Short mmCIF file of N, CA and C and ligand atoms in Angstrom, two decimals:
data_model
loop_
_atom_site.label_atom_id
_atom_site.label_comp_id
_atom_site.label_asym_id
_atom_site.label_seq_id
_atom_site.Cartn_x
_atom_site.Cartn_y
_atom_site.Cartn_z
N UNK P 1 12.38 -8.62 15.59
CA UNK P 1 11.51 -7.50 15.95
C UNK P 1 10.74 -7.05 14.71
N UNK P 2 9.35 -6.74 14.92
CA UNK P 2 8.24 -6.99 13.68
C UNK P 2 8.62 -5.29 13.34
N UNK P 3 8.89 -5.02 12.33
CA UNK P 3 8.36 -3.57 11.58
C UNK P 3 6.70 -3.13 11.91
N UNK P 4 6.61 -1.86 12.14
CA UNK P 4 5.60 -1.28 12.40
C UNK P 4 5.11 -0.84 10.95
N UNK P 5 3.74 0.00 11.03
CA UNK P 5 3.55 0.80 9.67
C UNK P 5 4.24 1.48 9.51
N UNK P 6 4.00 2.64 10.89
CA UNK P 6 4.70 3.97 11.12
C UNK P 6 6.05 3.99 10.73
N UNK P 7 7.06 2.61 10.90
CA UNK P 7 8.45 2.67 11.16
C UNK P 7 8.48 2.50 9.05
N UNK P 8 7.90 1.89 8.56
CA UNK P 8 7.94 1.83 7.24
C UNK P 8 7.56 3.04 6.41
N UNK P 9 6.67 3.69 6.86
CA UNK P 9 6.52 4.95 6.37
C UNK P 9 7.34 6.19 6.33
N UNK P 10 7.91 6.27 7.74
CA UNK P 10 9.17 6.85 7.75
C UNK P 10 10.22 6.12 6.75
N UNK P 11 10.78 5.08 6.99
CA UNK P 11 11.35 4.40 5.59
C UNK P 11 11.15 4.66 4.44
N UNK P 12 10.05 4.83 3.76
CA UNK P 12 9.37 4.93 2.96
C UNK P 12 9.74 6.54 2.59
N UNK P 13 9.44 7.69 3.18
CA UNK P 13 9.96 8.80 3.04
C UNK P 13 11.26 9.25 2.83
N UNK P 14 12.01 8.21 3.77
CA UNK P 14 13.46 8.44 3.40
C UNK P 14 13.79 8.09 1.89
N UNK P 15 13.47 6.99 1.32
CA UNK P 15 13.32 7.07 -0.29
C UNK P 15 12.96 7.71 -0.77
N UNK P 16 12.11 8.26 -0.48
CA UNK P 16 11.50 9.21 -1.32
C UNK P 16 12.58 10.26 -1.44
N UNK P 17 12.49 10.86 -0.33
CA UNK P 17 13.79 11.98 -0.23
C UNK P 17 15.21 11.71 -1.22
N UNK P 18 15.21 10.09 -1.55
CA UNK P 18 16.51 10.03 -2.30
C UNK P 18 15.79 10.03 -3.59
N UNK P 19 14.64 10.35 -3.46
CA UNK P 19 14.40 9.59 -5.12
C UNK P 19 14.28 10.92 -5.87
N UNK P 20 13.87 11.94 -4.96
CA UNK P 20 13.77 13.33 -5.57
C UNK P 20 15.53 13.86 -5.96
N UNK P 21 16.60 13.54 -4.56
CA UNK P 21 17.57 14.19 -5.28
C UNK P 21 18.78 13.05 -5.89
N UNK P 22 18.09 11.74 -6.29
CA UNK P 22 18.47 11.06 -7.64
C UNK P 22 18.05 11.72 -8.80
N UNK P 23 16.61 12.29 -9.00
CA UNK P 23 16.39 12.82 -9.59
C UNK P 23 17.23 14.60 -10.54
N UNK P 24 17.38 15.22 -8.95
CA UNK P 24 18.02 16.79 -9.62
C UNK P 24 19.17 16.14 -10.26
N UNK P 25 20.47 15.38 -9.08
CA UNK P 25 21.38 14.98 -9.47
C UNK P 25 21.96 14.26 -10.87
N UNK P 26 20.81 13.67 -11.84
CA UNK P 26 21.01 13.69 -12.83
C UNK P 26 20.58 14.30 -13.86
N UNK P 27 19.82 15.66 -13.49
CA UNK P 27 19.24 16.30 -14.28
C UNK P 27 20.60 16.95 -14.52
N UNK P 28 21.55 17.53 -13.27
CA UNK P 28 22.50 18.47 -13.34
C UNK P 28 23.57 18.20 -13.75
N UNK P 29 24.03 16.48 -13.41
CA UNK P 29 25.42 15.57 -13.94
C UNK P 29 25.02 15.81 -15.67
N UNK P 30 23.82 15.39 -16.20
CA UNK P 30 23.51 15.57 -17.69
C UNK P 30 24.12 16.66 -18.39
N UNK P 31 23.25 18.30 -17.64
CA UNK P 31 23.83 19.32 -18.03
C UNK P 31 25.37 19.11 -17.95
N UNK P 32 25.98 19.14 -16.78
CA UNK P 32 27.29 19.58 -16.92
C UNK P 32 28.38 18.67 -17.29
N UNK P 33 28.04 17.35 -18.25
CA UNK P 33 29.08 16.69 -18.50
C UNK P 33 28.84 17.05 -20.30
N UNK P 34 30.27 17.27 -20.14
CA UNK P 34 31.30 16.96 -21.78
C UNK P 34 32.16 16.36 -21.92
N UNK P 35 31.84 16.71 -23.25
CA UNK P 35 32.90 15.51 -24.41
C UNK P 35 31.91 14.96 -25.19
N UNK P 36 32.20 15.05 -26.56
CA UNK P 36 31.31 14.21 -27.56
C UNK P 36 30.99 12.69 -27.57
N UNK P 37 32.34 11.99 -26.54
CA UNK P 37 32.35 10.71 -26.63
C UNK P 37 31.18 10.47 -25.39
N UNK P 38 30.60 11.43 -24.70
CA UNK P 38 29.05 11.15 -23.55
C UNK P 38 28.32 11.79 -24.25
N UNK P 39 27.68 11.93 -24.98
CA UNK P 39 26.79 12.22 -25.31
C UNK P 39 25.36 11.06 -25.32
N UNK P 40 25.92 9.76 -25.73
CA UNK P 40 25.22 8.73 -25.27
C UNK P 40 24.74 8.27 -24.02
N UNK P 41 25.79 8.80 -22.98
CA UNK P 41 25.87 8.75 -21.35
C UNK P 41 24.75 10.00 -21.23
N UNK P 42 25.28 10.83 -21.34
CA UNK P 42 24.21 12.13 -21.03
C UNK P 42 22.65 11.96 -21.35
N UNK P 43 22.39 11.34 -22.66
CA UNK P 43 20.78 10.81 -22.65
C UNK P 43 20.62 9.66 -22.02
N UNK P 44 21.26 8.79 -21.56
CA UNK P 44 21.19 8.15 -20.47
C UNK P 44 20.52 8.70 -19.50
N UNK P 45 21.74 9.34 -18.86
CA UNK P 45 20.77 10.34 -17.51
C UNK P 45 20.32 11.07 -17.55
N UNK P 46 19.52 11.65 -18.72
CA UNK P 46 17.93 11.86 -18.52
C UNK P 46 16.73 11.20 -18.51
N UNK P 47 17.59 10.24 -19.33
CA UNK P 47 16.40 9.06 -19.45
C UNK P 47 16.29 8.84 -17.70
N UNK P 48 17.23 8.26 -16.50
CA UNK P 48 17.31 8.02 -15.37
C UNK P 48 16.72 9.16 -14.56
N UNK P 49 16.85 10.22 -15.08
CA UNK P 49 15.91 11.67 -14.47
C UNK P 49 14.98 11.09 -14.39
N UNK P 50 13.97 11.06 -15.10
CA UNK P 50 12.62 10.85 -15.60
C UNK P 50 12.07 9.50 -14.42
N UNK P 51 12.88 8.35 -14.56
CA UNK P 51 12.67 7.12 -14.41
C UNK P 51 12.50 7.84 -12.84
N UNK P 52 13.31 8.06 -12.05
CA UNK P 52 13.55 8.12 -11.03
C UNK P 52 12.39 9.65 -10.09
N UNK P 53 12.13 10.30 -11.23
CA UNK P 53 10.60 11.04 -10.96
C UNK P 53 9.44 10.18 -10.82
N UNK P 54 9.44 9.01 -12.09
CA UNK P 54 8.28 8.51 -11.46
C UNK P 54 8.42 7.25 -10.38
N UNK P 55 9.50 6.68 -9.96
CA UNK P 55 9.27 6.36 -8.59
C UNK P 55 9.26 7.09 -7.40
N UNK P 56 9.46 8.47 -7.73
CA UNK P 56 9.11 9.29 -6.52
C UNK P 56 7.69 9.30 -6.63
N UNK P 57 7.32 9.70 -7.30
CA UNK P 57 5.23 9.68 -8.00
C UNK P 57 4.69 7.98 -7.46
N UNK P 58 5.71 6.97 -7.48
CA UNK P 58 5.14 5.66 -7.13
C UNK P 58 5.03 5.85 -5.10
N UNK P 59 6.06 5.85 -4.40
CA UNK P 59 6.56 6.18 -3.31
C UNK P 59 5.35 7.11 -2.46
N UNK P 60 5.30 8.60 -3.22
CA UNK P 60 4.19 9.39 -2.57
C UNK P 60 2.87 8.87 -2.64
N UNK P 61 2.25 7.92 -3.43
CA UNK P 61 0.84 7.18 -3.50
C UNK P 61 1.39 6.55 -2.54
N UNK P 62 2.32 5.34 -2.88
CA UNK P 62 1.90 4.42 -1.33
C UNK P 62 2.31 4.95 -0.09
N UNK P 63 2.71 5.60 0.00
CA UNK P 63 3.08 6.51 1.57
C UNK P 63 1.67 7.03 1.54
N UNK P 64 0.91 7.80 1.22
CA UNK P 64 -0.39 8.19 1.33
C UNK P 64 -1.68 7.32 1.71
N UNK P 65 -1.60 6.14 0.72
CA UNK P 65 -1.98 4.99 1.28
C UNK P 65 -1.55 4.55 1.95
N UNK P 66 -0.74 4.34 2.79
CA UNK P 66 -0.52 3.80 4.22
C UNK P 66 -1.03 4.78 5.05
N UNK P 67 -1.47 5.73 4.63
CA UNK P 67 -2.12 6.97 6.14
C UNK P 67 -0.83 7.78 6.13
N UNK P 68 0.40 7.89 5.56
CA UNK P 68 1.42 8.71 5.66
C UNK P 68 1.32 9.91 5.20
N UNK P 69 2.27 10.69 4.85
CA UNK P 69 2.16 12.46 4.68
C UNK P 69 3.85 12.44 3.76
N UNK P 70 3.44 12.35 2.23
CA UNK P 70 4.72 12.19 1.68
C UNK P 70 5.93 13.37 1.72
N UNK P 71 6.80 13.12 2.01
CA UNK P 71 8.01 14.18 2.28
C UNK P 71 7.64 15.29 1.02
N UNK P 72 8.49 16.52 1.19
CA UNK P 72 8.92 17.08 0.76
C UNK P 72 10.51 17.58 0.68
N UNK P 73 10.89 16.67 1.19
CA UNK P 73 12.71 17.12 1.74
C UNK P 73 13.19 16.36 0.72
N UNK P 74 14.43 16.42 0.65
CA UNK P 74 15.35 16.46 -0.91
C UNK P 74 16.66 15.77 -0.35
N UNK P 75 17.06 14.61 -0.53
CA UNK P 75 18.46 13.93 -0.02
C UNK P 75 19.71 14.95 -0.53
N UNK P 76 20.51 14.15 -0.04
CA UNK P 76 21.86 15.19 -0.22
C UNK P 76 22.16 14.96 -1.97
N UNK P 77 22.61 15.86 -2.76
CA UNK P 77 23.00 15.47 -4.06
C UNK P 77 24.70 16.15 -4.29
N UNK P 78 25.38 14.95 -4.75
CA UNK P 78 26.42 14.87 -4.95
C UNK P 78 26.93 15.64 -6.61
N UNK P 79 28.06 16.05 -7.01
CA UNK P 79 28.47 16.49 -8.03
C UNK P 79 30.23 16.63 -8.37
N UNK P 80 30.45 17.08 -9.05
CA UNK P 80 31.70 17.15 -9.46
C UNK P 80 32.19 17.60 -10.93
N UNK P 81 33.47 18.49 -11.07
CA UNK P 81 33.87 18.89 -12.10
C UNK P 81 34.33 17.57 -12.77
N UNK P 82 34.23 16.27 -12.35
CA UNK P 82 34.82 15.21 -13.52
C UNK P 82 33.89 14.59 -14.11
N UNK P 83 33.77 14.15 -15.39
CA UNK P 83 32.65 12.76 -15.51
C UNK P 83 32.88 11.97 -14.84
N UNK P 84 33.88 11.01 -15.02
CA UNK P 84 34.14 9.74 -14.32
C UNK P 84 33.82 9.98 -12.66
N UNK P 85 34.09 11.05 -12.02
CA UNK P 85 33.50 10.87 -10.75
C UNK P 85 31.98 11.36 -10.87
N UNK P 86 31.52 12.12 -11.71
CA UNK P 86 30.10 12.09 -11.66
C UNK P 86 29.46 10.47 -11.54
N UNK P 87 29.58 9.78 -12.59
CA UNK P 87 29.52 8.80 -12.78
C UNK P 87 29.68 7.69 -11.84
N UNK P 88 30.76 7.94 -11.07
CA UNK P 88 30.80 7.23 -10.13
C UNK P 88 29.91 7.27 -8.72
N UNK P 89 29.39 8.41 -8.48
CA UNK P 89 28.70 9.19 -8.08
C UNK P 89 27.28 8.66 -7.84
N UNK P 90 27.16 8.72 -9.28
CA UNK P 90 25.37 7.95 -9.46
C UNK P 90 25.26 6.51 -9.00
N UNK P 91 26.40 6.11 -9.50
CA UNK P 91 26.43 4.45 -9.36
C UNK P 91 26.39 4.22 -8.10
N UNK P 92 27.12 4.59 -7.30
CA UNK P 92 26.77 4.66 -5.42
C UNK P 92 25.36 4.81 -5.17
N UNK P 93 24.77 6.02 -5.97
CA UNK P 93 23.49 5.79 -5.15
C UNK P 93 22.45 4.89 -5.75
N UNK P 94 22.96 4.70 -6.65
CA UNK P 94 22.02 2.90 -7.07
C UNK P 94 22.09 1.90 -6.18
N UNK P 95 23.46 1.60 -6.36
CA UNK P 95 24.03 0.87 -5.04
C UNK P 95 23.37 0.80 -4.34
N UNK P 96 23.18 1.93 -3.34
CA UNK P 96 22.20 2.38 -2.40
C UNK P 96 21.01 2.05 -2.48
N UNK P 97 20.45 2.22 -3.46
CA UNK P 97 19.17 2.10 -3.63
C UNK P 97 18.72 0.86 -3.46
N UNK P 98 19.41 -0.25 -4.84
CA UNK P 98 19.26 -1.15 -4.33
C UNK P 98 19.37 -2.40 -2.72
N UNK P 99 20.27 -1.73 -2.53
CA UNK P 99 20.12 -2.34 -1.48
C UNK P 99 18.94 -1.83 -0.32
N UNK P 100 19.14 -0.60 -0.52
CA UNK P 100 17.83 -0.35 0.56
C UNK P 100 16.58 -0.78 -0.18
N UNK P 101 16.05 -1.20 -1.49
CA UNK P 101 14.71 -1.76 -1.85
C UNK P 101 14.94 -2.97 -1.46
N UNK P 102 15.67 -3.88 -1.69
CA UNK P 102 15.61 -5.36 -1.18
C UNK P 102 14.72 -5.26 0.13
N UNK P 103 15.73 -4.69 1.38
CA UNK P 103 15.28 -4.33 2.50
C UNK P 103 13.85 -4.23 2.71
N UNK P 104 13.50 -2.67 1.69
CA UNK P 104 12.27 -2.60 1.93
C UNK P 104 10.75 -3.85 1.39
N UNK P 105 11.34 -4.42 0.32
CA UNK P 105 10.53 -5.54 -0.05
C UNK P 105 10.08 -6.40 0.97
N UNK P 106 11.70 -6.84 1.68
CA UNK P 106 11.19 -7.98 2.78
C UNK P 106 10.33 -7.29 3.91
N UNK P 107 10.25 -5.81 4.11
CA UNK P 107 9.36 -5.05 5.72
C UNK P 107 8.31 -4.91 4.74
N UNK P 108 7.93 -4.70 3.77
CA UNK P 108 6.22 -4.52 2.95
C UNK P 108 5.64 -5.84 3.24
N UNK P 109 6.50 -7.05 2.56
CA UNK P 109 5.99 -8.31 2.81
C UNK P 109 5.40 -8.66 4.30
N UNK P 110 6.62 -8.38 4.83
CA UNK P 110 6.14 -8.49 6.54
C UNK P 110 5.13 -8.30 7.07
N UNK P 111 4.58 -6.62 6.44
CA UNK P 111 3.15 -6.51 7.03
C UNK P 111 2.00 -6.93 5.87
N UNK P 112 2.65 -7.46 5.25
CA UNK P 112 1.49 -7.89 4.17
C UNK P 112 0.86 -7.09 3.14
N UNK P 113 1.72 -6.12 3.12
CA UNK P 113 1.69 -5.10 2.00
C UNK P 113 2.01 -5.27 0.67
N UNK P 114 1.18 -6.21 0.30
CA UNK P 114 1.95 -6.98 -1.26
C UNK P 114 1.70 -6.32 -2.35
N UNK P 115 0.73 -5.45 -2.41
CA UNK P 115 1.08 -4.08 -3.68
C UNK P 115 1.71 -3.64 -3.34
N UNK P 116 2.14 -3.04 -2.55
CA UNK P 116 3.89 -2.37 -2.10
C UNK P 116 5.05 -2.69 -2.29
N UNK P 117 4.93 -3.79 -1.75
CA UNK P 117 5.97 -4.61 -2.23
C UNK P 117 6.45 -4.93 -3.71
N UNK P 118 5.27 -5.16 -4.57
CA UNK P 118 5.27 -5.25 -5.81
C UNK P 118 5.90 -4.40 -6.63
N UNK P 119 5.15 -2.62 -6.57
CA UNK P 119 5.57 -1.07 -6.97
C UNK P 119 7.23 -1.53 -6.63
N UNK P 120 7.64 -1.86 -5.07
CA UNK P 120 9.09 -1.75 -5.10
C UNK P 120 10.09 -2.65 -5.85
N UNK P 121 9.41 -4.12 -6.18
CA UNK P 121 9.82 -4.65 -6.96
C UNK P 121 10.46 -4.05 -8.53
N UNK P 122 9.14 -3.59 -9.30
CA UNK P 122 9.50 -3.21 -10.17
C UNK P 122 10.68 -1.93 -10.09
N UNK P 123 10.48 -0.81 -8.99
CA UNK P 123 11.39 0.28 -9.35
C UNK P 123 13.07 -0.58 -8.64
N UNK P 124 13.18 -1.98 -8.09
CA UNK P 124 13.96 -2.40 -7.82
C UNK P 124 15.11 -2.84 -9.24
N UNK P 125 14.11 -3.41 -9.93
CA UNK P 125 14.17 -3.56 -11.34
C UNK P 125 14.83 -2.89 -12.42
N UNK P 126 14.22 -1.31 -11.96
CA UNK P 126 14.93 -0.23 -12.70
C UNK P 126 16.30 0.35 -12.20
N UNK P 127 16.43 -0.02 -11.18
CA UNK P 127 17.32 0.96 -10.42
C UNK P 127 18.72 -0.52 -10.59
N UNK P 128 18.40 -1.67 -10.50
CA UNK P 128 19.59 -2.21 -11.18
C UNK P 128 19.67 -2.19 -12.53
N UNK P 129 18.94 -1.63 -13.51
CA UNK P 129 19.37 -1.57 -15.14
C UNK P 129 20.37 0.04 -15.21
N UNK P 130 19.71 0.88 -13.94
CA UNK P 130 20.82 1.97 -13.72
C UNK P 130 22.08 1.73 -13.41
N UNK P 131 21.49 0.63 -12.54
CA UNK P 131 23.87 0.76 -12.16
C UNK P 131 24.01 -0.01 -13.13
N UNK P 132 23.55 -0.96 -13.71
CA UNK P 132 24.28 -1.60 -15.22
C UNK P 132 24.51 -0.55 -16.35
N UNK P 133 24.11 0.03 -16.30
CA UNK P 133 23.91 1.07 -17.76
C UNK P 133 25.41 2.34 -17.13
N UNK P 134 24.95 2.52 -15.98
CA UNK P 134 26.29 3.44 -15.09
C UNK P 134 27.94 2.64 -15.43
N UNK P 135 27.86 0.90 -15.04
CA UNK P 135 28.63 0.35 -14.57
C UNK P 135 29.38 0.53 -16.13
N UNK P 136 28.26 -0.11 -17.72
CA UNK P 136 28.96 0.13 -18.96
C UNK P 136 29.56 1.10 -19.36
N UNK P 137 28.45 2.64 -18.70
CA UNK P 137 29.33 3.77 -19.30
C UNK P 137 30.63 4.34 -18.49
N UNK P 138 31.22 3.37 -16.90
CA UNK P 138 32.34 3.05 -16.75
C UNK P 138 33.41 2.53 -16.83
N UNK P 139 33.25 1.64 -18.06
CA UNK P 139 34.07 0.45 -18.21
C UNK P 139 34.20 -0.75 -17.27
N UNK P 140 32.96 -0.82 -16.46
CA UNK P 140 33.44 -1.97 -15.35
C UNK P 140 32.64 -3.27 -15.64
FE1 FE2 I 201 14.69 5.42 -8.40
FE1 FE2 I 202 18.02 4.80 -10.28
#
């Protein structure tokens, strides 16, 4: 069954929505983790703040260009009094992520949306150097 625009655009928003509260979520895991031994982790996830603002900024252009109306709604954001479950935390929604960009690569391709596809490529790119960079500052 062929993907529509419409059905990708909605798709398309739903990322978005995660990409904004990937975004708070490590603005706030940053603030509230201690210990001197994260401090390296903590500029980490700001650096991943940032990253993950501008694939929301990538997301709202091509949703616009497709004729869409980019969200304003905010995914659920997770937290916790531990690092290690903060941490663990983020890494899920990479997880996530990635797997839902694969996805979305192959429905851009589909309709022949190959700058789209491309933009998702690259933030596909970034979002596995996140769970690698997550996975080191877990020991896994
Ligand atoms: Fe992202
Ligand atoms: Fe990410």
């Amino acid at each position: 069954m062929a993907i529509t625009v419409e059905e990708l655009i909605d798709l398309l928003n739903k990322d978005l929505a995660l990409e904004y509260s990937a975004a708070i979520q490590y603005i706030q895991h940053a603030a509230v983790m201690s210990g001197a031994q994260y401090g390296d982790v903590i500029k980490e996830l700001k650096i991943h703040a940032n990253e993950e603002i501008g694939h929301a900024i990538i997301l709202a252009d091509q949703i616009d260009f497709l004729g869409g109306v980019p969200t304003v709604e905010v995914g659920a954001i997770k937290t916790s009094d531990d690092n290690v479950e903060m941490l663990e935390q983020d890494l899920a929604g990479e997880e996530g992520a990635i797997a839902r960009y694969k996805l979305r690569i192959e429905q851009a391709e589909e309709l022949k949306e190959f700058a789209l596809a491309q933009q998702l490529r690259n933030i596909l790119a970034v979002e596995q150097e996140h769970a690698m960079d997550l996975k080191q500052a877990l020991g896994k």
